[in-house]
Coordinates of C-alpha atoms in Angstrom, one line a residue:
Chain A
M1 CA -29.3 -5.9 5.2
T2 CA -29.0 -6.2 1.5
R3 CA -26.7 -3.3 1.1
R4 CA -23.6 -2.0 2.9
F5 CA -24.0 0.5 5.7
A6 CA -21.5 3.3 6.1
L7 CA -20.7 5.9 8.8
I8 CA -18.2 8.6 8.5
I9 CA -16.6 9.4 11.9
D10 CA -15.4 12.9 12.8
P11 CA -12.3 11.9 14.8
V12 CA -12.1 13.7 18.1
G13 CA -9.1 14.1 20.4
A14 CA -8.9 11.2 22.9
S15 CA -8.7 13.7 25.8
E16 CA -12.1 15.2 25.3
E17 CA -14.5 14.2 28.1
R18 CA -17.6 12.9 26.6
T19 CA -19.7 9.8 26.9
D20 CA -21.9 10.0 23.9
Y21 CA -20.4 10.3 20.4
A22 CA -23.5 10.1 18.3
D23 CA -23.1 13.6 17.0
T24 CA -19.6 12.8 15.5
F25 CA -21.2 10.1 13.2
T26 CA -22.7 10.8 9.8
V27 CA -24.5 7.9 8.2
V28 CA -23.8 7.9 4.4
D29 CA -25.0 6.0 1.4
A30 CA -22.3 3.4 0.9
A31 CA -23.1 3.0 -2.8
A32 CA -22.9 6.8 -3.3
P33 CA -19.7 9.0 -3.4
A34 CA -18.5 9.8 0.1
L35 CA -14.8 10.3 -0.2
S36 CA -13.0 13.1 -2.2
V37 CA -10.3 12.3 -4.7
G38 CA -7.8 14.1 -2.4
E39 CA -8.0 11.2 0.1
L40 CA -4.6 9.9 1.0
S41 CA -6.0 6.5 1.7
T42 CA -6.8 6.3 -2.0
Q43 CA -3.8 8.1 -3.3
R44 CA -1.2 6.5 -1.0
G45 CA -2.7 3.6 0.8
D46 CA -1.9 5.8 3.8
G47 CA -4.1 4.6 6.7
V48 CA -4.8 1.7 8.9
F49 CA -7.8 -0.6 9.1
E50 CA -9.5 -3.5 11.0
S51 CA -12.1 -6.1 9.9
I52 CA -14.4 -7.3 12.6
G53 CA -16.7 -10.3 12.4
V54 CA -20.3 -10.0 13.4
V55 CA -22.5 -12.9 14.3
D56 CA -26.2 -12.4 14.7
G57 CA -25.7 -8.7 15.5
H58 CA -22.8 -9.3 17.9
A59 CA -19.5 -7.7 16.9
Q60 CA -16.7 -10.1 17.9
E61 CA -13.8 -9.1 20.0
V62 CA -14.2 -5.3 19.5
I63 CA -11.7 -4.2 22.1
P64 CA -8.8 -6.3 20.8
H65 CA -9.5 -5.0 17.3
L66 CA -9.6 -1.4 18.6
E67 CA -6.4 -1.9 20.4
R68 CA -4.7 -3.3 17.3
L69 CA -6.1 -0.3 15.3
A70 CA -4.5 2.0 17.9
N71 CA -1.2 0.1 17.7
S72 CA -1.3 0.4 13.8
A73 CA -2.0 4.1 14.1
R74 CA 1.0 4.7 16.5
L75 CA 3.3 2.7 14.0
C76 CA 2.0 5.0 11.2
D77 CA 2.3 8.2 13.3
L78 CA -1.5 8.8 13.0
P79 CA -3.5 10.3 15.9
V80 CA -4.4 7.4 18.1
P81 CA -8.2 6.8 17.8
D82 CA -10.5 7.5 20.8
Q83 CA -11.4 3.9 21.7
E84 CA -14.8 4.8 23.1
Q85 CA -15.8 6.8 20.0
W86 CA -14.9 3.9 17.7
R87 CA -16.5 1.3 20.1
Q88 CA -19.8 3.3 19.8
A89 CA -19.5 3.5 16.0
V90 CA -19.0 -0.2 15.9
T91 CA -22.2 -0.7 18.1
V92 CA -24.1 1.4 15.6
A93 CA -22.7 -0.5 12.6
A94 CA -23.4 -3.9 14.3
S95 CA -27.1 -2.8 15.0
E96 CA -27.5 -2.5 11.2
C97 CA -26.4 -6.2 10.6
P98 CA -29.2 -8.7 10.4
A99 CA -29.1 -12.2 11.6
G100 CA -26.3 -14.3 10.3
E101 CA -22.5 -13.4 9.6
G102 CA -21.5 -9.9 8.8
V103 CA -18.3 -7.8 8.5
I104 CA -17.6 -4.5 10.0
K105 CA -14.6 -2.5 8.6
L106 CA -12.8 0.2 10.5
I107 CA -10.8 2.7 8.4
L108 CA -8.5 5.4 9.7
S109 CA -6.9 7.4 6.8
R110 CA -4.3 10.1 6.9
G111 CA -7.1 12.4 5.6
V112 CA -7.3 14.6 2.5
E113 CA -4.0 15.9 1.1
H114 CA -2.9 19.0 2.9
G115 CA -6.0 18.7 5.1
P116 CA -6.1 19.3 8.8
T117 CA -7.3 15.9 10.2
P118 CA -7.5 12.2 9.4
T119 CA -10.6 10.8 7.7
A120 CA -12.4 7.9 9.3
W121 CA -15.2 5.6 8.5
V122 CA -16.9 2.4 9.5
T123 CA -18.8 0.1 7.2
A124 CA -21.0 -2.9 7.8
A125 CA -22.1 -5.6 5.2
P126 CA -23.2 -9.2 5.1
A127 CA -20.2 -11.6 5.0
S128 CA -19.6 -13.9 2.2
D129 CA -20.8 -17.4 2.9
F130 CA -17.7 -19.2 4.1
R131 CA -19.5 -22.4 5.5
A132 CA -18.3 -24.6 2.6
V133 CA -14.7 -23.6 2.7
R134 CA -14.5 -24.0 6.5
E135 CA -15.4 -27.6 5.8
A136 CA -13.5 -28.3 2.6
G137 CA -10.4 -26.3 3.4
V138 CA -7.9 -24.6 1.2
K139 CA -4.9 -25.5 -0.9
V140 CA -2.0 -23.0 -0.3
V141 CA 1.2 -22.3 -1.9
T142 CA 4.2 -20.7 -0.2
L143 CA 5.5 -17.3 -1.5
D144 CA 8.5 -15.4 -0.7
R145 CA 7.8 -12.2 1.3
G146 CA 11.2 -10.8 0.3
Y147 CA 12.0 -9.7 3.9
G148 CA 14.3 -11.5 6.3
L149 CA 12.8 -12.3 9.7
D150 CA 14.8 -9.5 11.3
A151 CA 13.6 -6.7 8.9
A152 CA 10.8 -5.5 11.2
E153 CA 13.1 -4.8 14.1
R154 CA 15.8 -3.3 11.9
A155 CA 13.6 -1.1 9.8
P156 CA 10.3 0.0 11.5
W157 CA 9.5 2.3 8.6
L158 CA 8.6 -1.0 6.7
L159 CA 5.5 -0.9 9.0
L160 CA 5.5 -4.7 9.1
G161 CA 3.6 -4.9 12.3
A162 CA 0.9 -2.3 11.3
K163 CA -2.3 -3.2 9.5
T164 CA -2.0 -0.5 6.8
L165 CA -4.2 0.1 3.8
S166 CA -1.3 -0.7 1.6
Y167 CA -2.3 -4.2 0.7
A168 CA -1.5 -4.3 -3.0
V169 CA 1.3 -7.0 -2.3
N170 CA -1.2 -9.0 -0.3
M171 CA -3.7 -8.9 -3.1
A172 CA -1.0 -9.8 -5.6
A173 CA 0.0 -12.8 -3.6
L174 CA -3.6 -14.1 -3.6
R175 CA -3.8 -13.7 -7.4
E176 CA -0.4 -15.5 -7.8
A177 CA -1.8 -18.3 -5.5
H178 CA -4.9 -18.6 -7.8
R179 CA -2.7 -18.6 -10.9
R180 CA -0.9 -21.6 -9.4
G181 CA -4.1 -23.4 -8.9
A182 CA -4.3 -22.9 -5.1
D183 CA -6.8 -21.0 -2.9
D184 CA -4.5 -19.0 -0.7
A185 CA -0.8 -18.2 0.1
I186 CA 1.5 -18.5 3.0
F187 CA 4.3 -15.9 3.1
V188 CA 7.8 -17.2 3.9
S189 CA 10.6 -15.0 4.9
S190 CA 13.6 -14.6 2.5
D191 CA 15.6 -16.6 5.2
G192 CA 13.2 -19.4 5.2
F193 CA 10.8 -19.0 8.0
V194 CA 7.0 -19.1 8.0
L195 CA 5.2 -15.8 8.4
E196 CA 1.4 -15.5 7.7
A197 CA -1.1 -15.5 4.9
P198 CA -2.0 -12.4 3.0
T199 CA -5.1 -11.9 5.1
A200 CA -5.0 -14.6 7.8
S201 CA -2.8 -16.1 10.5
L202 CA -1.3 -19.7 10.4
I203 CA -1.7 -22.3 13.1
L204 CA 0.1 -25.6 12.8
R205 CA -0.5 -28.7 14.9
F206 CA 2.1 -31.3 15.7
G207 CA 0.6 -34.0 17.9
D208 CA -0.9 -32.2 20.9
R209 CA 1.2 -29.1 20.4
F210 CA 0.0 -26.1 18.4
T211 CA 2.3 -23.5 17.1
T212 CA 2.2 -20.3 15.2
P213 CA 4.9 -17.8 14.0
A214 CA 5.9 -15.3 16.7
P215 CA 4.6 -11.9 15.9
T216 CA 7.9 -10.4 16.5
G217 CA 9.0 -11.3 13.0
G218 CA 7.1 -8.5 11.5
I219 CA 3.8 -10.2 11.0
L220 CA 0.5 -9.0 12.2
H221 CA -0.7 -10.5 15.6
G222 CA -4.0 -12.1 14.6
T223 CA -6.9 -11.4 16.8
T224 CA -8.4 -14.7 15.7
Q225 CA -5.3 -16.6 16.4
L226 CA -5.1 -15.1 19.9
S227 CA -8.8 -16.1 20.5
V228 CA -8.1 -19.8 19.2
Y229 CA -5.1 -20.0 21.3
E230 CA -7.1 -19.0 24.4
H231 CA -9.7 -21.7 23.5
L232 CA -6.9 -24.3 22.9
A233 CA -5.3 -23.5 26.3
G234 CA -8.7 -23.9 28.0
R235 CA -8.8 -27.4 26.4
G236 CA -5.5 -28.2 27.9
F237 CA -3.5 -28.1 24.8
D238 CA 0.1 -26.6 24.5
A239 CA -0.2 -23.6 22.2
E240 CA 3.1 -21.7 21.6
Y241 CA 4.8 -19.1 19.4
G242 CA 8.0 -19.9 17.6
R243 CA 10.4 -19.4 14.6
I244 CA 9.0 -21.9 12.2
P245 CA 11.2 -23.1 9.4
A246 CA 9.4 -23.3 6.1
T247 CA 10.3 -27.0 5.9
D248 CA 8.0 -27.7 8.9
L249 CA 5.1 -27.0 6.5
S250 CA 5.6 -30.3 5.0
R251 CA 4.9 -32.4 8.0
P252 CA 2.2 -30.9 10.3
D253 CA -0.6 -33.2 11.7
A254 CA -3.0 -30.4 10.8
A255 CA -2.9 -26.7 9.8
W256 CA -5.2 -23.8 9.6
L257 CA -5.6 -20.3 8.4
V258 CA -7.5 -18.2 10.8
S259 CA -9.0 -14.8 10.3
S260 CA -11.8 -12.7 11.6
I261 CA -14.4 -13.3 8.9
R262 CA -13.6 -16.5 7.2
L263 CA -12.6 -17.9 10.8
A264 CA -10.8 -21.3 10.9
V265 CA -10.1 -22.9 7.6
P266 CA -8.2 -26.2 7.3
I267 CA -5.2 -26.3 4.9
T268 CA -5.6 -29.4 2.7
A269 CA -2.3 -29.0 0.8
V270 CA 0.9 -27.0 0.8
D271 CA 2.7 -26.6 -2.5
G272 CA 0.8 -29.5 -3.9
A273 CA 1.6 -31.9 -0.9
A274 CA -1.4 -33.0 1.0
V275 CA -1.9 -32.0 4.7
S276 CA -4.2 -34.1 6.8
V277 CA -7.3 -32.4 8.0
D278 CA -8.7 -32.6 11.5
H279 CA -12.4 -32.2 10.7
T280 CA -13.6 -32.7 14.2
L281 CA -11.3 -30.0 15.7
T282 CA -12.0 -27.7 12.8
A283 CA -15.7 -27.8 13.4
E284 CA -15.2 -27.3 17.1
L285 CA -13.0 -24.3 16.5
N286 CA -15.5 -22.7 14.2
Q287 CA -18.4 -23.3 16.7
Y288 CA -16.3 -21.5 19.2
L289 CA -15.5 -18.7 16.8
L290 CA -19.1 -18.2 15.9
S291 CA -20.2 -18.0 19.5
P292 CA -20.4 -14.5 21.0
R293 CA -16.8 -13.4 22.0
D294 CA -15.6 -10.1 23.6
Chain B
M1 CA -6.6 27.7 -10.8
T2 CA -6.9 28.0 -6.9
R3 CA -8.6 24.6 -6.5
R4 CA -8.0 21.1 -7.7
F5 CA -9.6 19.9 -10.9
A6 CA -10.9 16.3 -11.1
L7 CA -12.2 14.2 -13.8
I8 CA -13.6 10.6 -13.5
I9 CA -12.9 8.4 -16.5
D10 CA -15.1 5.6 -17.5
P11 CA -12.4 3.1 -18.6
V12 CA -13.2 1.6 -22.0
G13 CA -11.7 -1.4 -23.7
A14 CA -8.5 -0.6 -25.7
S15 CA -10.0 -2.4 -28.7
E16 CA -12.9 0.0 -29.2
E17 CA -12.5 2.1 -32.2
R18 CA -13.1 5.7 -31.4
T19 CA -11.2 8.9 -31.7
D20 CA -13.1 11.2 -29.3
Y21 CA -13.4 10.1 -25.6
A22 CA -14.9 13.3 -24.2
D23 CA -18.2 11.4 -23.4
T24 CA -16.2 9.0 -21.1
F25 CA -15.1 11.9 -18.9
T26 CA -17.2 13.3 -16.0
V27 CA -15.8 16.5 -14.3
V28 CA -16.4 16.4 -10.6
D29 CA -15.9 18.8 -7.7
A30 CA -12.5 17.7 -6.3
A31 CA -13.4 19.0 -2.8
A32 CA -16.7 17.1 -2.7
P33 CA -17.3 13.3 -2.3
A34 CA -16.6 11.5 -5.5
L35 CA -15.6 8.0 -4.4
S36 CA -17.6 5.5 -2.6
V37 CA -16.3 3.8 0.6
G38 CA -16.2 0.5 -1.3
E39 CA -13.3 1.7 -3.4
L40 CA -10.5 -0.8 -3.3
S41 CA -8.0 2.0 -3.8
T42 CA -8.9 3.2 -0.4
Q43 CA -9.4 -0.1 1.2
R44 CA -6.4 -1.9 -0.1
G45 CA -4.2 0.5 -1.8
D46 CA -5.1 -1.6 -4.8
G47 CA -4.4 0.4 -8.0
V48 CA -1.6 2.2 -9.8
F49 CA -0.8 5.8 -10.5
E50 CA 1.4 8.5 -12.2
S51 CA 2.2 12.1 -11.4
I52 CA 2.9 14.3 -14.4
G53 CA 4.4 17.7 -14.3
V54 CA 2.7 20.6 -16.0
V55 CA 4.6 23.8 -17.1
D56 CA 2.6 26.8 -18.4
G57 CA -0.2 24.3 -19.4
H58 CA 2.1 21.8 -21.2
A59 CA 1.9 18.3 -19.7
Q60 CA 5.4 16.9 -19.7
E61 CA 6.3 13.6 -21.2
V62 CA 2.8 12.4 -21.4
I63 CA 3.4 9.1 -23.3
P64 CA 6.3 7.9 -21.2
H65 CA 4.1 8.3 -18.1
L66 CA 1.1 6.5 -19.9
E67 CA 3.5 3.7 -20.9
R68 CA 4.7 3.3 -17.3
L69 CA 1.0 3.4 -16.1
A70 CA 0.2 0.6 -18.6
N71 CA 3.2 -1.3 -17.3
S72 CA 2.2 -0.9 -13.6
A73 CA -1.3 -2.1 -14.6
R74 CA 0.1 -5.2 -16.2
L75 CA 2.2 -6.0 -13.2
C76 CA -1.0 -5.7 -11.1
D77 CA -3.3 -7.7 -13.4
L78 CA -5.4 -4.6 -14.1
P79 CA -7.0 -4.0 -17.4
V80 CA -4.4 -2.0 -19.4
P81 CA -5.5 1.5 -19.9
D82 CA -6.5 2.8 -23.3
Q83 CA -3.6 5.2 -24.1
E84 CA -5.6 7.5 -26.4
Q85 CA -8.4 7.8 -23.8
W86 CA -5.9 8.7 -21.0
R87 CA -4.0 11.1 -23.3
Q88 CA -7.1 13.1 -24.0
A89 CA -8.0 13.1 -20.3
V90 CA -4.5 14.6 -19.6
T91 CA -5.1 17.2 -22.3
V92 CA -8.4 18.3 -20.7
A93 CA -6.7 18.4 -17.2
A94 CA -3.8 20.4 -18.5
S95 CA -6.0 22.9 -20.1
E96 CA -7.3 23.6 -16.5
C97 CA -3.8 24.5 -15.3
P98 CA -2.9 28.2 -15.3
A99 CA 0.6 29.6 -16.0
G100 CA 3.3 28.2 -13.9
E101 CA 3.9 24.7 -12.6
G102 CA 1.1 22.2 -11.9
V103 CA 0.7 18.5 -11.3
I104 CA -1.5 16.1 -12.9
K105 CA -2.3 12.8 -11.2
L106 CA -3.6 9.7 -13.0
I107 CA -5.1 7.0 -10.8
L108 CA -6.4 3.6 -12.0
S109 CA -8.0 1.6 -9.1
R110 CA -9.2 -2.0 -8.9
G111 CA -12.6 -0.4 -8.6
V112 CA -15.4 -0.9 -6.0
E113 CA -15.3 -4.1 -4.1
H114 CA -17.2 -6.9 -5.9
G115 CA -17.8 -4.2 -8.7
P116 CA -17.5 -4.9 -12.4
T117 CA -14.8 -2.5 -13.6
P118 CA -11.8 -0.5 -12.4
T119 CA -12.3 3.1 -11.3
A120 CA -10.1 5.7 -12.8
W121 CA -9.6 9.5 -12.3
V122 CA -7.4 12.3 -13.2
T123 CA -6.7 15.4 -11.1
A124 CA -4.9 18.7 -11.7
A125 CA -3.7 21.2 -9.2
P126 CA -1.1 23.8 -8.9
A127 CA 2.3 22.3 -7.8
S128 CA 4.0 23.3 -4.5
D129 CA 6.7 25.9 -5.0
F130 CA 9.9 23.9 -5.3
R131 CA 12.1 26.8 -6.6
A132 CA 13.9 27.2 -3.3
V133 CA 14.7 23.5 -2.6
R134 CA 16.0 23.1 -6.3
E135 CA 18.7 25.7 -5.3
A136 CA 19.3 24.8 -1.6
G137 CA 19.2 21.0 -2.0
V138 CA 18.2 18.3 0.4
K139 CA 19.9 16.4 3.2
V140 CA 19.1 12.7 2.9
V141 CA 19.4 9.6 5.1
T142 CA 19.8 6.1 3.9
L143 CA 17.1 3.7 5.0
D144 CA 17.1 -0.1 4.6
R145 CA 14.3 -1.2 2.2
G146 CA 14.3 -4.7 3.7
Y147 CA 14.6 -6.5 0.3
G148 CA 17.7 -7.9 -1.4
L149 CA 18.5 -6.7 -4.9
D150 CA 17.2 -10.0 -6.3
A151 CA 13.8 -9.9 -4.7
A152 CA 12.0 -8.3 -7.6
E153 CA 13.0 -11.1 -10.0
R154 CA 12.4 -13.8 -7.5
A155 CA 9.0 -12.6 -6.3
P156 CA 7.2 -10.6 -8.9
W157 CA 4.1 -10.5 -6.5
L158 CA 6.0 -7.9 -4.4
L159 CA 5.2 -5.5 -7.3
L160 CA 8.6 -3.8 -6.9
G161 CA 8.5 -2.4 -10.5
A162 CA 5.0 -1.2 -10.3
K163 CA 4.0 2.3 -9.1
T164 CA 1.1 1.1 -7.0
L165 CA -1.1 3.1 -4.6
S166 CA 0.3 1.1 -1.6
Y167 CA 2.7 3.9 -0.6
A168 CA 2.5 3.7 3.1
V169 CA 6.1 2.5 3.4
N170 CA 7.3 5.4 1.1
M171 CA 5.4 7.8 3.4
A172 CA 6.8 6.4 6.6
A173 CA 10.3 6.6 5.2
L174 CA 9.8 10.3 4.5
R175 CA 8.6 10.7 8.2
E176 CA 11.7 8.7 9.5
A177 CA 13.9 11.0 7.5
H178 CA 12.3 14.0 9.0
R179 CA 12.7 12.6 12.5
R180 CA 16.4 12.2 11.8
G181 CA 16.6 15.9 10.8
A182 CA 16.9 15.2 7.0
D183 CA 14.6 16.2 4.2
D184 CA 14.5 13.0 2.2
A185 CA 15.5 9.4 2.2
I186 CA 17.4 7.0 0.0
F187 CA 16.4 3.4 0.1
V188 CA 19.2 0.8 0.2
S189 CA 18.8 -2.9 -0.3
S190 CA 19.3 -5.4 2.5
D191 CA 22.4 -6.6 0.7
G192 CA 23.9 -3.0 0.6
F193 CA 23.0 -1.5 -2.9
V194 CA 21.5 1.9 -3.6
L195 CA 17.9 1.8 -4.8
E196 CA 15.8 5.0 -5.0
A197 CA 14.2 7.7 -2.9
P198 CA 10.6 7.2 -1.7
T199 CA 9.3 9.4 -4.5
A200 CA 12.3 10.2 -6.7
S201 CA 15.2 8.6 -8.6
L202 CA 18.9 9.1 -7.6
I203 CA 21.5 10.2 -10.0
L204 CA 25.2 10.3 -8.9
R205 CA 28.1 12.0 -10.7
F206 CA 31.6 10.8 -10.4
G207 CA 33.9 13.1 -12.6
D208 CA 32.2 13.2 -16.0
R209 CA 30.5 10.0 -15.5
F210 CA 26.9 9.8 -14.4
T211 CA 25.3 6.7 -12.8
T212 CA 22.0 5.6 -11.5
P213 CA 20.8 2.3 -10.1
A214 CA 19.7 -0.2 -12.8
P215 CA 15.9 -0.5 -12.8
T216 CA 16.2 -4.3 -12.8
G217 CA 16.6 -4.2 -9.1
G218 CA 13.0 -3.7 -8.4
I219 CA 13.0 0.1 -8.5
L220 CA 10.7 2.2 -10.6
H221 CA 12.2 3.4 -13.8
G222 CA 12.0 7.2 -13.3
T223 CA 10.7 9.1 -16.3
T224 CA 12.6 12.2 -15.1
Q225 CA 15.8 10.2 -14.8
L226 CA 15.3 9.0 -18.3
S227 CA 14.9 12.6 -19.5
V228 CA 17.9 13.8 -17.6
Y229 CA 19.9 11.0 -19.1
E230 CA 18.9 11.9 -22.7
H231 CA 19.9 15.4 -22.0
L232 CA 23.2 14.4 -20.5
A233 CA 24.1 12.2 -23.4
G234 CA 23.3 15.0 -25.7
R235 CA 25.8 17.1 -23.8
G236 CA 28.4 14.3 -24.4
F237 CA 28.5 12.9 -20.9
D238 CA 28.7 9.3 -20.0
A239 CA 25.3 8.3 -18.3
E240 CA 25.0 4.7 -17.2
Y241 CA 23.1 2.2 -15.1
G242 CA 24.8 0.1 -12.5
R243 CA 24.7 -1.9 -9.3
I244 CA 25.8 0.9 -6.9
P245 CA 27.1 -0.1 -3.4
A246 CA 25.7 2.0 -0.7
T247 CA 29.4 3.0 0.2
D248 CA 29.5 4.9 -3.1
L249 CA 27.2 7.4 -1.5
S250 CA 29.9 8.8 0.6
R251 CA 32.1 9.9 -2.3
P252 CA 30.2 11.3 -5.4
D253 CA 31.3 14.6 -6.9
A254 CA 27.6 15.5 -7.0
A255 CA 24.3 13.8 -6.5
W256 CA 20.6 14.6 -7.3
L257 CA 17.1 13.3 -6.5
V258 CA 15.1 13.7 -9.7
S259 CA 11.3 13.4 -10.0
S260 CA 8.4 14.7 -12.2
I261 CA 7.2 17.6 -10.1
R262 CA 10.1 18.6 -7.7
L263 CA 12.5 18.0 -10.7
A264 CA 16.2 18.0 -10.0
V265 CA 17.1 18.7 -6.4
P266 CA 20.9 18.5 -5.4
I267 CA 21.8 16.3 -2.4
T268 CA 23.8 18.3 0.1
A269 CA 24.5 15.6 2.7
V270 CA 24.1 11.9 3.1
D271 CA 23.7 10.5 6.6
G272 CA 25.3 13.7 8.0
A273 CA 28.3 13.7 5.6
A274 CA 28.4 16.6 3.2
V275 CA 28.1 16.2 -0.6
S276 CA 29.4 18.9 -2.9
V277 CA 26.8 20.6 -5.0
D278 CA 27.2 21.4 -8.7
H279 CA 25.0 24.6 -8.8
T280 CA 25.6 25.4 -12.4
L281 CA 24.7 21.9 -13.7
T282 CA 21.7 21.8 -11.3
A283 CA 20.4 25.1 -12.7
E284 CA 20.9 23.9 -16.2
L285 CA 19.1 20.5 -15.5
N286 CA 16.0 22.3 -14.1
Q287 CA 16.0 24.8 -16.9
Y288 CA 15.9 21.9 -19.3
L289 CA 13.3 20.0 -17.2
L290 CA 11.1 23.1 -17.2
S291 CA 11.2 23.4 -21.0
P292 CA 8.3 21.7 -22.9
R293 CA 9.1 18.0 -23.2
D294 CA 7.2 15.2 -24.9

């Protein structure tokens, strides 16, 4: 596949009894106009999304991604997507991915302004080549997310647990990291706790203990983090969730950013201070993440 | 005009010397597909916008809106729009508006993923009929914005002074207000100061003194608020900016939400407590706001 594949989904009610959704899909030219200027996704960032990794035609962890999409939809008062319809759309999209790594994006938008229904589409494209960065790692800087750790619970309208299309701040944080000579950022709460990266989860290792920020604090629960935790538990490691003070970032025995497409990337420095890299475990994690997972 | 008018702009460098930009505009069918699925406005809410009121074919305060668009672009590291190009696009869009009230939207998006340039477009449409609400007013609830008043200065990557397309939280706040039986919301900082409404500025009146939250606290500087302040100063009133404790919302002599399209709407209640309405001044403000302004 040299170009992007795109499929518009006509969202149907989850109550409808059907087994084949092919007639609700319309393949479109991804390079040609497909969305109207009245789209609320584009006017208001009003919608939710998921990015799914594809390896040799196999879409990774489709159900966890669809469950998170449904959860994001609920948090945004969007109609909850029909899981089977979306699963079939992902299957079609995955079949368009050639050998190697790809990315499938699912987007559920509020729809066209004053329109009757949400707009939904799925795209598939070859992934960027992340093999080098998985070995070399990334330098990160910490950036204040502005919110206290309790903001999510206190103010659900901040949508902190939803993967919305309103990612301008996440993108600005990445640009700020680049300005500071780093590759990526880690958000820290205004009261000094570690949160997440703009497009990845954080896992820290202290001895044989692994820890990641508890998703109660208004961060997204990472599907790749969950998958890595399952793997680590199977290996007999202690893998836990916690409130992690930002000061802990200066002394881990190893640290990773993990996400669905770039997978496990070792952190080599935080705010200019070197972090040691566990090359063996990193390679093993990525080997696992590149194996077929459901 | 019964349907929306839309114009795609081919953004040109601000350094180019030209006086006529007509050949950089492409009129498109606003109801038909015009944007590709790779648009970062739709995938990431990554772009900036403005909404301009139109009265009987006259676009209101075009230059202040274009200046704010440029400021938002700068805060988002987007190429600063060529003011004359956009001004001419607004003129074309305004000429498509019939008698009565309309709305012109300007959108500058990061562009298509991995693409070379931003995407930009302008739409024009009849405005909703806000005459009744300008008389009857709105009930509002206060909602925690999660940020302290100092977040904007401390963390510019939060883009608090930019009018970005990432408006999912603003839309969620309006839904939360409706759930609580109110019509609109007023955001309050986590340290207890009044900020703004999701799509409007707030003006309070105490005796002959008018006050509005200072735009230094990470709120958008409202073009309509500025216009109202100019008018009030001309009438001899004291109109000032301040740090307004949320507790002050319980005791104004009058209060308004002001914005470019809905104009000045009196607040009739805050969190269930009645606020007195100054019908005479409200009518006068809206008469002024509906007169041609540049």
